Structure formats: structure tokens, C-alpha cells
Tab-separated table of C-alpha atoms in Angstrom:
chain	number	residue	atom	x	y	z
A	309	MET	CA	67.108	64.300	37.067
A	310	ASP	CA	67.310	65.208	33.314
A	311	ILE	CA	67.977	61.719	31.630
A	312	PHE	CA	65.187	60.263	33.298
A	313	LEU	CA	62.635	62.502	32.236
A	314	THR	CA	63.911	62.495	28.095
A	315	TYR	CA	63.738	58.360	29.610
A	316	LEU	CA	60.242	59.119	30.486
A	317	LYS	CA	59.163	61.568	27.583
A	318	VAL	CA	60.937	58.316	24.846
A	319	PHE	CA	58.841	55.967	26.340
A	320	ALA	CA	55.595	58.068	26.868
A	321	VAL	CA	55.992	58.577	23.482
A	322	GLY	CA	56.977	55.982	21.210
A	323	GLY	CA	55.172	53.587	23.628
A	324	LEU	CA	51.169	55.780	22.529
A	325	ILE	CA	52.137	55.144	19.237
A	326	CYS	CA	52.029	51.202	19.550
A	327	ALA	CA	48.946	51.657	21.592
A	328	ILE	CA	47.252	54.123	19.257
A	329	CYS	CA	48.434	50.921	16.753
A	330	GLN	CA	46.714	48.628	19.040
A	331	ILE	CA	43.500	50.281	19.087
A	332	ILE	CA	43.567	50.816	15.223
A	333	ILE	CA	44.272	47.248	15.297
A	334	ASP	CA	42.070	45.441	17.985
A	335	LYS	CA	38.968	47.932	16.035
A	336	THR	CA	38.797	47.724	12.255
A	337	LYS	CA	39.613	45.175	9.799
A	338	LEU	CA	42.806	46.557	8.781
A	339	THR	CA	45.841	44.547	8.343
A	340	PRO	CA	48.473	45.158	10.675
A	341	SER	CA	50.366	45.413	7.241
A	342	ARG	CA	48.840	47.419	5.647
A	343	ILE	CA	48.326	49.890	9.489
A	344	LEU	CA	52.335	49.659	8.906
A	345	VAL	CA	52.547	50.969	5.759
A	346	GLY	CA	49.764	53.819	7.266
A	347	LEU	CA	52.642	54.685	9.225
A	348	VAL	CA	55.869	54.138	6.746
A	349	THR	CA	52.879	57.044	4.397
A	350	LEU	CA	51.874	58.898	7.782
A	351	GLY	CA	55.598	59.638	8.000
A	352	VAL	CA	56.678	60.797	4.795
A	353	ILE	CA	53.327	63.468	4.491
A	354	LEU	CA	54.169	64.600	8.447
A	355	SER	CA	57.710	65.174	6.608
A	356	ALA	CA	56.955	66.974	3.528
A	357	MET	CA	54.526	69.205	5.535
A	358	GLY	CA	57.217	69.859	7.886
A	359	ILE	CA	55.849	68.824	11.101
A	360	TYR	CA	57.784	65.706	11.552
A	361	LYS	CA	61.239	67.029	12.018
A	362	PRO	CA	59.790	68.945	14.967
A	363	PHE	CA	57.855	65.865	16.041
A	364	ALA	CA	60.877	64.127	16.280
A	365	GLU	CA	63.368	67.117	17.532
A	366	PHE	CA	60.919	66.437	20.924
A	367	ALA	CA	59.950	62.500	20.732
A	368	GLN	CA	63.709	61.247	20.107
A	369	ALA	CA	64.031	57.961	19.927
A	370	GLY	CA	59.631	57.583	20.781
A	371	ALA	CA	59.746	59.019	17.360
A	372	THR	CA	62.289	57.945	15.250
A	373	VAL	CA	62.647	54.107	15.781
A	374	PRO	CA	59.023	53.560	14.791
A	375	LEU	CA	57.927	53.059	11.308
A	376	MET	CA	56.588	56.524	10.943
A	377	GLY	CA	61.135	57.750	10.744
A	378	PHE	CA	61.298	54.825	8.858
A	379	GLY	CA	59.262	57.458	6.087
A	380	HIS	CA	60.796	60.515	7.764
A	381	SER	CA	63.472	58.674	6.880
A	382	LEU	CA	62.864	57.727	2.883
A	383	PHE	CA	61.276	61.707	2.203
A	384	GLN	CA	64.693	63.346	3.451
A	385	GLY	CA	66.763	61.081	1.296
A	386	VAL	CA	64.555	61.178	-1.652
A	387	LEU	CA	64.492	65.599	-1.183
A	388	LYS	CA	68.475	64.991	-1.117
A	389	GLY	CA	68.612	62.563	-3.910
A	390	ILE	CA	66.871	64.980	-6.601
A	391	LYS	CA	69.456	68.093	-5.355
A	392	GLU	CA	72.354	65.625	-5.962
A	393	LYS	CA	70.782	63.438	-8.665
A	394	GLY	CA	67.808	65.160	-9.813
A	395	LEU	CA	65.028	62.759	-11.117
A	396	LEU	CA	66.526	59.738	-11.046
A	397	GLY	CA	67.441	60.537	-6.908
A	398	ILE	CA	63.653	60.185	-6.323
A	399	LEU	CA	64.198	56.644	-6.818
A	400	THR	CA	67.663	56.030	-5.584
A	401	GLY	CA	67.695	58.859	-2.493
A	402	GLY	CA	65.580	57.187	0.082
A	403	VAL	CA	66.775	53.580	-0.784
A	404	THR	CA	70.417	54.951	-0.253
A	405	ALA	CA	69.128	57.073	2.736
A	406	THR	CA	67.537	54.154	4.087
A	407	ALA	CA	69.994	51.014	2.851
A	408	ALA	CA	71.062	49.797	6.948
A	409	GLY	CA	67.837	49.693	8.110
A	410	ILE	CA	67.127	47.829	5.338
A	411	ALA	CA	69.956	45.630	5.800
A	412	ALA	CA	70.189	45.419	8.912
A	413	ALA	CA	66.115	44.548	8.794
A	414	VAL	CA	66.606	41.785	6.634
A	415	PHE	CA	69.847	40.357	8.059
A	416	PHE	CA	68.315	39.768	11.667
A	417	GLY	CA	65.480	38.485	9.334
A	418	TYR	CA	67.550	35.897	8.588
A	419	ILE	CA	69.178	34.937	11.386
A	420	ASN	CA	65.631	34.922	13.243
A	421	ALA	CA	64.755	32.119	10.285
A	422	LEU	CA	67.384	30.422	10.572
A	423	ILE	CA	67.006	29.912	14.628
A	424	PHE	CA	63.420	29.710	15.146
A	425	SER	CA	60.768	27.428	13.128
A	426	SER	CA	58.032	28.653	11.753
A	427	LYS	CA	54.679	27.773	13.051
A	428	SER	CA	51.254	27.837	11.692
A	429	LYS	CA	48.430	29.834	13.827
A	430	LYS	CA	45.233	27.107	13.310
């Protein structure tokens, strides 16, 4: 029963994040790409304020899989990079920490482009 409640919590938090973003898309003139960038930035800001880590521990994959989790990972990587390499870590830390996710996105995007053909929205 405990695992069911965990799945329910993860689904509810992740779904709430997606629902809020959908409402923003529907009610404003913001493009989806700007909203996605806003989510990454919000993840960085919440991580810098120390709020994101407790939220991610509570919500688990419901918080770490959406783009706010990517922003949190970027920020944590930058902090680690600064500790290890100084100012150069500002530029390299975030990319190093998120390299697997970036590589997966490029790889699966390429595979998707090979399998499916794009169409105009007209």
C-alpha cells in the first residue's frame, strides 16, 4: 500500500506542474518554449534558495523529471564545478552534471527525426 501512495504522490505533483503550465499556455500569450525556459530558471532559483531539494525529496520523480529538476541539476552542477575548478566551474559544472540528459535528448530526438516526418501546422 505504501508504494501505491508514493506513486499517487509522484503522479499528483508531476501532474499539478503540468496542469499549471497548461493553464499558463492557455491563458497567456507565452509560447511553450518560453514556459519551458521559465521552468528551468525556476528550478535554478528554487535550488539556490534551498527550497527545491526538500521539495524533490517529498515529490521524488514528480519533481525531478520535469524541467524544474533539470534546472536544479544545472545549479547543483555549477556549485560542484565552482568547488572543483573555481570560476571555470561556472561554465563547465552545469553541463557536466546534466551531460547524460542532454545526450539522451539529442539521441532520441535524432531517432525520432529518422522515424517520423515533420508536418506543417497549416
